[in-house]
Tab-separated table of C-alpha atoms in Angstrom:
chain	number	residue	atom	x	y	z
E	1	UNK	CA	0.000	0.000	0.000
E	2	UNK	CA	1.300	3.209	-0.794
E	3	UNK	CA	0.465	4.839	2.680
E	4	UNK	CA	2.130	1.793	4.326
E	5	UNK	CA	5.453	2.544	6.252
E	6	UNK	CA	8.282	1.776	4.745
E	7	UNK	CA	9.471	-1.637	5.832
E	8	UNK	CA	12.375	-2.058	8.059
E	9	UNK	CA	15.348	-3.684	6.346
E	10	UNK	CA	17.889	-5.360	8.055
E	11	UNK	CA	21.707	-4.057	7.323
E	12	UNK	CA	23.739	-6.276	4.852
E	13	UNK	CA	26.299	-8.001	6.705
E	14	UNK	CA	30.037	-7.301	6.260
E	15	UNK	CA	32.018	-8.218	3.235
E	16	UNK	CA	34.009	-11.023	3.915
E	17	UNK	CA	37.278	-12.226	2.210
E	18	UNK	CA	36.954	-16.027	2.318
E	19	UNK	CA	39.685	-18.205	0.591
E	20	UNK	CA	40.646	-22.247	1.390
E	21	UNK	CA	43.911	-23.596	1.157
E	22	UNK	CA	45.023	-27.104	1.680
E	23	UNK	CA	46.465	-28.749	5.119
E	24	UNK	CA	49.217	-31.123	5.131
E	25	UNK	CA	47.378	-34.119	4.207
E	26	UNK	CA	45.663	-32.804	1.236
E	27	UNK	CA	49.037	-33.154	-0.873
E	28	UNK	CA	48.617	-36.703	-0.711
E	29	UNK	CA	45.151	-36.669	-2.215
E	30	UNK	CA	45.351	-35.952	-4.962
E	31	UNK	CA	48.258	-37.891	-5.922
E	32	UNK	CA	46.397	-41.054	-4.245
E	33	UNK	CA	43.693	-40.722	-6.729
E	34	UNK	CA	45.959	-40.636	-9.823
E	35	UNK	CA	47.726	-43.654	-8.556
E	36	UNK	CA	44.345	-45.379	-8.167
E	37	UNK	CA	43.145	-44.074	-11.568
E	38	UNK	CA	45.990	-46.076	-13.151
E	39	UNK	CA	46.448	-48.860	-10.914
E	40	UNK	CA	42.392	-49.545	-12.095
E	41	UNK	CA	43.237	-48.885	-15.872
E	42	UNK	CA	45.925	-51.519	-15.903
E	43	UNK	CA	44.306	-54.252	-13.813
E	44	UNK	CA	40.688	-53.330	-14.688
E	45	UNK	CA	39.931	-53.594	-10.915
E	46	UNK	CA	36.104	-51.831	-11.221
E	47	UNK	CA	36.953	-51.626	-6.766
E	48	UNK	CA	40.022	-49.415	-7.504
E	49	UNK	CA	38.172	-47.023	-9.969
E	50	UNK	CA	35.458	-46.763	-7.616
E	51	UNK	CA	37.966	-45.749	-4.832
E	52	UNK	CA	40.026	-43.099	-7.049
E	53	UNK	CA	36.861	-41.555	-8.225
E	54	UNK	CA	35.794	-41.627	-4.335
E	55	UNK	CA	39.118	-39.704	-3.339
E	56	UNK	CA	38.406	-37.309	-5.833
E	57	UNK	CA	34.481	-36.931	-4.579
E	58	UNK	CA	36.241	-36.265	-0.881
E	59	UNK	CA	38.807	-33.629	-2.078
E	60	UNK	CA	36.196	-31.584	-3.389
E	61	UNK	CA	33.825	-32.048	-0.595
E	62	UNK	CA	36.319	-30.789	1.568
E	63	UNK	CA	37.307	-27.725	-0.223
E	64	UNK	CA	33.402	-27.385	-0.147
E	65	UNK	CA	32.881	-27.231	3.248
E	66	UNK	CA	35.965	-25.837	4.306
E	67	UNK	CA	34.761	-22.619	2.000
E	68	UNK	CA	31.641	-22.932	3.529
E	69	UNK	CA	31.293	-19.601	6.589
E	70	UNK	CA	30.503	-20.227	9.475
E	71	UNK	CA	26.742	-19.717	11.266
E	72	UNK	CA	27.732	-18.156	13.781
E	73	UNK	CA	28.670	-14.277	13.940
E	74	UNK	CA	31.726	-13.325	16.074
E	75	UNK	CA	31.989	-10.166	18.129
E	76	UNK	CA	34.971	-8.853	20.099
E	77	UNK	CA	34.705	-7.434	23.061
E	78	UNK	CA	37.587	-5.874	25.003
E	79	UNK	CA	37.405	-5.965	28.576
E	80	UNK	CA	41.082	-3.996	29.325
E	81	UNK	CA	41.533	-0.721	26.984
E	82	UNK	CA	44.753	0.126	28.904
E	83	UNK	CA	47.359	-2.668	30.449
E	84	UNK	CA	50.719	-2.373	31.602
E	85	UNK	CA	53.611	-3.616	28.960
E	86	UNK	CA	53.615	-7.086	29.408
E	87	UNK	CA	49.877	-8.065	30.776
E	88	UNK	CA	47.322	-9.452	28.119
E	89	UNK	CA	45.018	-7.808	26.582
E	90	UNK	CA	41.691	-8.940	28.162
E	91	UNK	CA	38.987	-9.806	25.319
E	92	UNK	CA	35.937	-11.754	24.698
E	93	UNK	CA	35.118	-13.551	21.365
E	94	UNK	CA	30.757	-13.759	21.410
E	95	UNK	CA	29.530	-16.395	19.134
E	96	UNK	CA	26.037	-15.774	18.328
E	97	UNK	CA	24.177	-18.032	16.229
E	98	UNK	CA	21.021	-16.661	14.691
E	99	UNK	CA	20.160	-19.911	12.678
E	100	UNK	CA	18.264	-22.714	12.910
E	101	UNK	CA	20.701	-24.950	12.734
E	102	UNK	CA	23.909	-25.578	14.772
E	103	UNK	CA	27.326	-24.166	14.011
E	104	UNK	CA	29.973	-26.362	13.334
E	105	UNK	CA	33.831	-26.228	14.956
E	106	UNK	CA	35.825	-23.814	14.081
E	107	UNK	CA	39.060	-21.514	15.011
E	108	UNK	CA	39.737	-17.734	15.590
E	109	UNK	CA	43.025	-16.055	14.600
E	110	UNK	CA	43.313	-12.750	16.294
E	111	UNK	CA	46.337	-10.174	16.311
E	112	UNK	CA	47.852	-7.511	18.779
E	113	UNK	CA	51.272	-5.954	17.537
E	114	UNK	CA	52.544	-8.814	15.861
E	115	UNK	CA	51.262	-11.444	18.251
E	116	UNK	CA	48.802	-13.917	16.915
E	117	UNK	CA	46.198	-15.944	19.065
E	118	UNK	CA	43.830	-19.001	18.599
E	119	UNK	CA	40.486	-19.369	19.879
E	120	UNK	CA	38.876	-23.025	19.427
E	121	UNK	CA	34.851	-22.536	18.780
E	122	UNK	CA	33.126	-25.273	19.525
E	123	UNK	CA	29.403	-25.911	18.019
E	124	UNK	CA	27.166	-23.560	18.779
E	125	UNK	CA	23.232	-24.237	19.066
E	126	UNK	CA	20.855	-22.824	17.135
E	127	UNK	CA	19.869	-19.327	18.646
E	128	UNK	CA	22.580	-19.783	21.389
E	129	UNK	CA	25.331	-17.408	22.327
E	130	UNK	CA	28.715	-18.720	23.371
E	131	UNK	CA	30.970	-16.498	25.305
E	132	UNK	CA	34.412	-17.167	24.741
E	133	UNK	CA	37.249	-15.330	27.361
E	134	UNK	CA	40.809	-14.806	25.678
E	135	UNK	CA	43.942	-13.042	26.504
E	136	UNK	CA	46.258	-11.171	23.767
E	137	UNK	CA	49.786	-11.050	24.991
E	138	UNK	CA	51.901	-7.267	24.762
E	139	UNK	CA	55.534	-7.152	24.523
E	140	UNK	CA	55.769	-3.127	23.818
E	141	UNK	CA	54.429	0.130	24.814
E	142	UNK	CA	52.030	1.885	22.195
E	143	UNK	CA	48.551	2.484	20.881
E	144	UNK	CA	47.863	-0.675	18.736
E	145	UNK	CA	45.317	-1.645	16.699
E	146	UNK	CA	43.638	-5.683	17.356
E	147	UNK	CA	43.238	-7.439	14.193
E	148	UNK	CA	42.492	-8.348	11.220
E	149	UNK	CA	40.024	-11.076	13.127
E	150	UNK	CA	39.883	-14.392	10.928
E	151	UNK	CA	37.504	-17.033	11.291
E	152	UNK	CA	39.338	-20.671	10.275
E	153	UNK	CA	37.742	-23.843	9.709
E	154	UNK	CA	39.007	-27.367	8.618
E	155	UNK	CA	36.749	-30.243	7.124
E	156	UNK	CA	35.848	-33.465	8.488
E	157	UNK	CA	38.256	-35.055	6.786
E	158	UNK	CA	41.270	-32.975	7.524
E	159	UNK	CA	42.325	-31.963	3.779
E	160	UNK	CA	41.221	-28.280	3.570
E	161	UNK	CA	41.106	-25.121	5.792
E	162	UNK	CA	38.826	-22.457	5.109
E	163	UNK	CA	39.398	-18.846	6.273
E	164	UNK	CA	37.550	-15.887	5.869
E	165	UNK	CA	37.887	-11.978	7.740
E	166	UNK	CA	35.564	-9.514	7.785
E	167	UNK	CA	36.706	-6.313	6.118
E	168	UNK	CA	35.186	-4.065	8.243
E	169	UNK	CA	35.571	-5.908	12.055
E	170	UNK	CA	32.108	-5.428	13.364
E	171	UNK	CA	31.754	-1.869	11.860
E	172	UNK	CA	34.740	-0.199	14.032
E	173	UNK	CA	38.495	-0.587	14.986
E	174	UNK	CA	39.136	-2.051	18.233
E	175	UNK	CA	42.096	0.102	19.925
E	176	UNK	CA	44.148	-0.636	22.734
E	177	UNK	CA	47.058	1.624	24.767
E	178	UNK	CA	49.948	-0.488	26.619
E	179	UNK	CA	51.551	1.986	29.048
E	180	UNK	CA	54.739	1.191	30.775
E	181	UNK	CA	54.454	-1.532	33.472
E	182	UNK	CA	55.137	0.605	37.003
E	183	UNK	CA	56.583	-1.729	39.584
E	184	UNK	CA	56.271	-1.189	43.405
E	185	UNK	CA	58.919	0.898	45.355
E	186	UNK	CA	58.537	0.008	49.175
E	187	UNK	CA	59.131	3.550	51.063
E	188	UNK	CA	60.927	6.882	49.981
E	189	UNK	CA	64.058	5.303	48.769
E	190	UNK	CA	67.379	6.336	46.806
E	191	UNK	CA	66.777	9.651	44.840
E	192	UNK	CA	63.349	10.233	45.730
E	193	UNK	CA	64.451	10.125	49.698
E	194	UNK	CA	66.964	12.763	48.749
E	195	UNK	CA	64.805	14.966	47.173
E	196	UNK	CA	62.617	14.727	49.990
E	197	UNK	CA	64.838	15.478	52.292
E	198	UNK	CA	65.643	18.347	50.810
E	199	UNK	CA	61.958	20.121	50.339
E	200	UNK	CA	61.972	20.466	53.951
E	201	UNK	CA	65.167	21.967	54.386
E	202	UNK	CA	64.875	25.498	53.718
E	203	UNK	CA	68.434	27.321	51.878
E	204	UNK	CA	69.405	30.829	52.097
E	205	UNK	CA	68.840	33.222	48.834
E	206	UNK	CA	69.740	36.687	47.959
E	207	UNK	CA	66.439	36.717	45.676
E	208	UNK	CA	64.203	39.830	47.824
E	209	UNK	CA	61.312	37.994	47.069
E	210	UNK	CA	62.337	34.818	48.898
E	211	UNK	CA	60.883	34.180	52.588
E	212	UNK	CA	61.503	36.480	55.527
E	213	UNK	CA	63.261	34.499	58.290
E	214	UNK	CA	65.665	37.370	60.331
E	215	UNK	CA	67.741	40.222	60.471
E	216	UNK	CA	72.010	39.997	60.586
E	217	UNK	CA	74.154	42.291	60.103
E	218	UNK	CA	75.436	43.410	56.511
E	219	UNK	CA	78.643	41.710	55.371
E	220	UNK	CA	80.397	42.496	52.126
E	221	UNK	CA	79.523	41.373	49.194
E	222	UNK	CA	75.537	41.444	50.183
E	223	UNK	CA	72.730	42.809	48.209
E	224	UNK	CA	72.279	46.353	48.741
E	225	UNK	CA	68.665	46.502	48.451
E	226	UNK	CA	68.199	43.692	51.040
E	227	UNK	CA	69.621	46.599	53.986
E	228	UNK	CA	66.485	47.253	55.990
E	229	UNK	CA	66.787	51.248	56.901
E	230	UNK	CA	64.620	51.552	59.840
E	231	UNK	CA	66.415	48.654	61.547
E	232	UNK	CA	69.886	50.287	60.755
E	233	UNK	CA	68.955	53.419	62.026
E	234	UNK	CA	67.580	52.158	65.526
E	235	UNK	CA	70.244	50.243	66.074
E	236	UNK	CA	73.594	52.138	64.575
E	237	UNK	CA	75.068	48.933	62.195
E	238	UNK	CA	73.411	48.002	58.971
E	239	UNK	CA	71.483	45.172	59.117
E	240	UNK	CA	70.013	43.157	56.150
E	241	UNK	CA	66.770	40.704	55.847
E	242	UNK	CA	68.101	37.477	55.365
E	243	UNK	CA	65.710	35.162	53.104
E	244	UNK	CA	65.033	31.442	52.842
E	245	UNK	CA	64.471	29.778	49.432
E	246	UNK	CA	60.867	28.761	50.239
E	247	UNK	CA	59.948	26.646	46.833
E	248	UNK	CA	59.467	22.945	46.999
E	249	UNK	CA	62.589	21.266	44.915
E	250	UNK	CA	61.735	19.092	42.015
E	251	UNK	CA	62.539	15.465	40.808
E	252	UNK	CA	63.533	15.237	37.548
E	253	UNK	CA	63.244	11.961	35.393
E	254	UNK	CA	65.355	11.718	32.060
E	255	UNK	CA	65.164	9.187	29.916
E	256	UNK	CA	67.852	8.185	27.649
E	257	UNK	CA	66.242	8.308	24.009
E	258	UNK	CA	69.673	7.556	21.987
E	259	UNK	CA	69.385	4.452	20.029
E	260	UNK	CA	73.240	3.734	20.430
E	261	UNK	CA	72.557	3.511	24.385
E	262	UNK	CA	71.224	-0.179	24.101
E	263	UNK	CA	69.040	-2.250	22.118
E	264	UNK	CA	64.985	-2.316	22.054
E	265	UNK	CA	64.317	-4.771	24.652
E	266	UNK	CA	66.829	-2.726	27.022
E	267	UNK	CA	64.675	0.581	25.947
E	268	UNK	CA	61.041	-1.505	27.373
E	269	UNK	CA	63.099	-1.719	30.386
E	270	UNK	CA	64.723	1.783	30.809
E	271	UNK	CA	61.137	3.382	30.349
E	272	UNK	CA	59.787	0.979	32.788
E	273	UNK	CA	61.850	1.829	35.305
E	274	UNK	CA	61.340	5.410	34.813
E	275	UNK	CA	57.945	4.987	35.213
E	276	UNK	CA	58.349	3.409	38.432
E	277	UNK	CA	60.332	6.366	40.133
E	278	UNK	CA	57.791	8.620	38.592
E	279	UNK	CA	55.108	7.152	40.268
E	280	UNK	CA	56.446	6.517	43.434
E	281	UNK	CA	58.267	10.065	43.434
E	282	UNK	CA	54.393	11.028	43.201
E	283	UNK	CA	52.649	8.497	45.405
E	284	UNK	CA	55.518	9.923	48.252
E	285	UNK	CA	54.242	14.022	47.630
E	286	UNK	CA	56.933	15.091	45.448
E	287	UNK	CA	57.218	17.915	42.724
E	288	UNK	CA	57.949	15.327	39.735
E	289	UNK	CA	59.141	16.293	36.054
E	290	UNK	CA	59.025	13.993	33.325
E	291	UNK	CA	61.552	14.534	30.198
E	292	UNK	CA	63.295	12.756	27.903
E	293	UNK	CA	66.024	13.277	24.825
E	294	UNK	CA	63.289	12.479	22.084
E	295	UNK	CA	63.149	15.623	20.040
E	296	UNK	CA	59.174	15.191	19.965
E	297	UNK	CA	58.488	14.014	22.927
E	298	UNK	CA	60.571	16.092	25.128
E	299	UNK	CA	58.055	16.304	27.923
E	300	UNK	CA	57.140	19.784	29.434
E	301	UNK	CA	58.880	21.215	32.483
E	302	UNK	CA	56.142	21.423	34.717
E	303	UNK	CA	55.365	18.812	37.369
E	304	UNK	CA	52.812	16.171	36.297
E	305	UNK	CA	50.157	15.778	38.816
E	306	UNK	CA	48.779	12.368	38.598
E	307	UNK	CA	50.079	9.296	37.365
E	308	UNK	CA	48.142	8.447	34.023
E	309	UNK	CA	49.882	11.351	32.814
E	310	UNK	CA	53.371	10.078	33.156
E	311	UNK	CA	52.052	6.950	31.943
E	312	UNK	CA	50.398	9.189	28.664
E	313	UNK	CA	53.958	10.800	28.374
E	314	UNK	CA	56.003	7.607	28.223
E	315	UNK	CA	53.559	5.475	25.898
E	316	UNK	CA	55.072	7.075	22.732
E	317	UNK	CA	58.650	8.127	23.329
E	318	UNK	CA	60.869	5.866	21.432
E	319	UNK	CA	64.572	5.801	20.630
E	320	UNK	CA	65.938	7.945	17.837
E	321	UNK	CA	69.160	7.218	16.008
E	322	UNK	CA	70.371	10.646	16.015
E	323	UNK	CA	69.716	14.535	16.641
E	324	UNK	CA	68.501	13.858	20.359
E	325	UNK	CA	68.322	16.536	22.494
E	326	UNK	CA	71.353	16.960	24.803
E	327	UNK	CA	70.150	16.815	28.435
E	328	UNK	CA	71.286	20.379	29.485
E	329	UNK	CA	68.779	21.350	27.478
E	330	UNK	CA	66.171	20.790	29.045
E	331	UNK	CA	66.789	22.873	32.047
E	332	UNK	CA	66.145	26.180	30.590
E	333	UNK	CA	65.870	27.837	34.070
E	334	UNK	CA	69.086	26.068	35.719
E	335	UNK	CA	69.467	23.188	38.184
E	336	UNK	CA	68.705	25.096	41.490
E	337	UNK	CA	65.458	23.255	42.315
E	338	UNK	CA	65.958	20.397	40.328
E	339	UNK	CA	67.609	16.959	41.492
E	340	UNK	CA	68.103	14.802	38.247
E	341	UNK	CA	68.047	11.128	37.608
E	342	UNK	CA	68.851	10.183	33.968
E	343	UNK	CA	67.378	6.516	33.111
E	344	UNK	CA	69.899	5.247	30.399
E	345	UNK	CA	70.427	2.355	28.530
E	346	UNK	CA	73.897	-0.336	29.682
E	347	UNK	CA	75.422	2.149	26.787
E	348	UNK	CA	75.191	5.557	28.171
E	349	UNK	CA	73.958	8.196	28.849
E	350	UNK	CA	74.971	9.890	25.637
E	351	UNK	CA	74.862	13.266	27.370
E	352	UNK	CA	75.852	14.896	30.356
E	353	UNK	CA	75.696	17.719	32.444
E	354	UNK	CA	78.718	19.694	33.360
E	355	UNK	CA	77.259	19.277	37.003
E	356	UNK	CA	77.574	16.019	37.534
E	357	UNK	CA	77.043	16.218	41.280
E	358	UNK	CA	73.698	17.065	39.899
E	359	UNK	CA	72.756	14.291	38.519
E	360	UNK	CA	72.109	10.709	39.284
E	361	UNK	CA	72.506	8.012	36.400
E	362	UNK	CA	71.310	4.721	36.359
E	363	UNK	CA	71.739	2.095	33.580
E	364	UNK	CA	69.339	-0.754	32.940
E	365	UNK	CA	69.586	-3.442	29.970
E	366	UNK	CA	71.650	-6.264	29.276
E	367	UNK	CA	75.231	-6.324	30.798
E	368	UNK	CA	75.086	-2.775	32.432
E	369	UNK	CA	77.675	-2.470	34.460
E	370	UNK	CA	78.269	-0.071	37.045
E	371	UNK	CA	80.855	3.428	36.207
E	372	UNK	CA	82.122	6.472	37.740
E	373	UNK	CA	78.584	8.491	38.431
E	374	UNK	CA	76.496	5.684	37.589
E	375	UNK	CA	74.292	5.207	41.127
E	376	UNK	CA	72.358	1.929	40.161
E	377	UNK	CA	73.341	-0.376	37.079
E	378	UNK	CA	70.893	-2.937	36.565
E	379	UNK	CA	69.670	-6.173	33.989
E	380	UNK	CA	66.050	-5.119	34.163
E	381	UNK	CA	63.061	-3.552	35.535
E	382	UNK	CA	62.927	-6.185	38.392
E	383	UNK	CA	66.532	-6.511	38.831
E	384	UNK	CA	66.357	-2.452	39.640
E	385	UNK	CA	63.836	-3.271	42.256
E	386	UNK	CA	65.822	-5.031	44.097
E	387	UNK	CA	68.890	-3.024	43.574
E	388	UNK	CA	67.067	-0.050	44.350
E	389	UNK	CA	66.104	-1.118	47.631
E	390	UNK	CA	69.944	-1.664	48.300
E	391	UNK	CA	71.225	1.191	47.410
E	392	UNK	CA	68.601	3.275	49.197
């Protein structure tokens, strides 16, 4: 009727790639027919031609079948949109079968940087829906996409695997962010006890707008404009206001960006571990800056406040093979208020600071050794645990 409303159509599925290849038994096959074939034409055995033409039938019937999709739709769920370097990725593969018949067997392939995962699916009844947990491993910090999700399945008789992958995977991309993996520091320990230390302590400062504490009397060589004139001229001597440097010190973290300082792997580690001292600089009260010698990801001098966002700095800040930025140049405004610990690879650091008494190196990756200035020198992220909590 033309006044009718239109009817409701339901969405075309997803294109799907589907292709079949052979397993390792289907080689023989076909070769076991053609044997049979000719074995029958020179004894005239009507049994033999019966069996070639039968090995034929089943060779076919497999590709058949394995070519043939599945019932059931497949969903991914993630359950974990942000792990630590090294936990799985939490997901859940939903079988839903809309048919009236059951499902047969089949496999899914799944992919995280690299990584590939199976998932056995076993029948699923008709109208039923199958929940199926899985875990995708992470070597690596990054933003990665999950996928290309392929659906495999094999025929009865084991000759031929079918696969097919949905082009668009359920509509949307499925993103996941592996931060560093922060590791637990038991008490204000090593730099971060130093630094503490030291934000209670309060230093003297010719700056006039520093603190108030007292008066003394002038000695040469002092700031002028720090005499206090109604003082002086109740008293008969010149007499100064002496200040305090009031400002809370910060904790610096630099990492070592320079490819040449050590290999990959030994780059996980060295960002790991300054992720740990960043968060437990911050779980103890401190100021804490995060920088490193990555031209583009330089970090900002201000103190981060909470710790996703040293875990949001890190996440992207790779090594570079050359032009990094030379350490010294990233305190603009001096070293004053600034303790520094430089997270290097068993390599470096490539730079340094003419004050070396201002900073603290420590060197993680394979076959680190310990140096002249280096504090801590350490295999890996757990190894610095436990060498942390010695030197401290």
């Amino acid at each position: 009727h033309p006044d009718a409303p239109p009817r409701r159509q339901r969405p075309a599925p997803a294109p799907q790639r589907r292709h079949s290849v052979p397993t390792r038994s289907a080689p023989g096959a076909r070769p076991l027919a053609v044997n049979l074939a000719v074995l029958a034409q020179c004894t005239n055995y009507e049994q033999l031609v019966v069996a070639a033409h039968g090995t034929t039938i089943v060779a076919l019937l497999a590709i058949i079948v394995a070519r043939r999709p599945l019932r059931a739709q497949i969903e991914r769920r993630i359950r974990t949109v942000r792990v630590p370097r090294g936990d799985p990725v939490r997901v859940v593969y939903r079988a839903r079968n809309d048919t009236t018949h059951r499902s047969g067997r089949a496999t899914l392939l799944d992919r995280c940087d690299g990584a590939e995962i199976e998932v056995d699916i076993d029948p699923v009844p008709a109208g039923g829906i199958v929940d199926l947990p899985a875990a995708l491993p992470t070597r690596r910090r990054g933003v990665f996409e999950l996928g290309p999700l392929d659906t495999q399945k094999i025929d009865p008789f084991f000759l031929a695997v079918g696969r097919w992958r949905n082009d668009h995977d359920d509509g949307h991309l499925h993103t996941v962010t592996v931060h560093p993996k922060v590791y637990e520091l038991l008490g204000p320990q090593g730099s971060s006890r130093v630094v503490e230390n030291e934000s209670v302590v309060r230093r003297a400062a010719a700056d006039p707008l520093s603190g108030f504490v007292s008066m003394r009397e002038y000695v040469a060589g002092d700031d002028p404009r720090l005499i206090h004139w109604p003082t002086t001229a109740r008293t008969g001597t010149l007499m100064v206001r002496e200040h305090v440097e009031v400002r809370r010190p910060e904790f610096t973290i630099v990492v070592d960006a320079a490819a040449a300082v050590g290999s990959e792997d030994d780059f996980e580690e060295v960002v790991d571990v300054a992720a740990t001292v960043a968060v437990h600089a911050l779980r103890t009260g401190l100021d804490v800056v995060v920088r490193s010698t990555h031209p583009d990801h330089a970090g900002r001098p201000s103190p981060l406040r909470a710790e996703a966002e040293v875990l949001d700095l890190l996440t992207p800040v790779r090594q570079v093979e050359s032009d990094t930025l030379h350490v010294a140049s990233l305190f603009g405004n001096g070293f004053d208020h600034t303790s520094v610990l430089m997270v290097t690879g068993p390599n470096g650091p490539m730079t340094r600071m003419s004050m070396n008494d201002a900073m603290i190196t420590i060197r993680i990756g394979e076959d680190a050794r310990p140096s002249e200035g280096v504090a801590v020198a350490a295999q890996d992220a757990p190894d610095f645990v436990q060498r942390w909590r010695a030197w401290s």
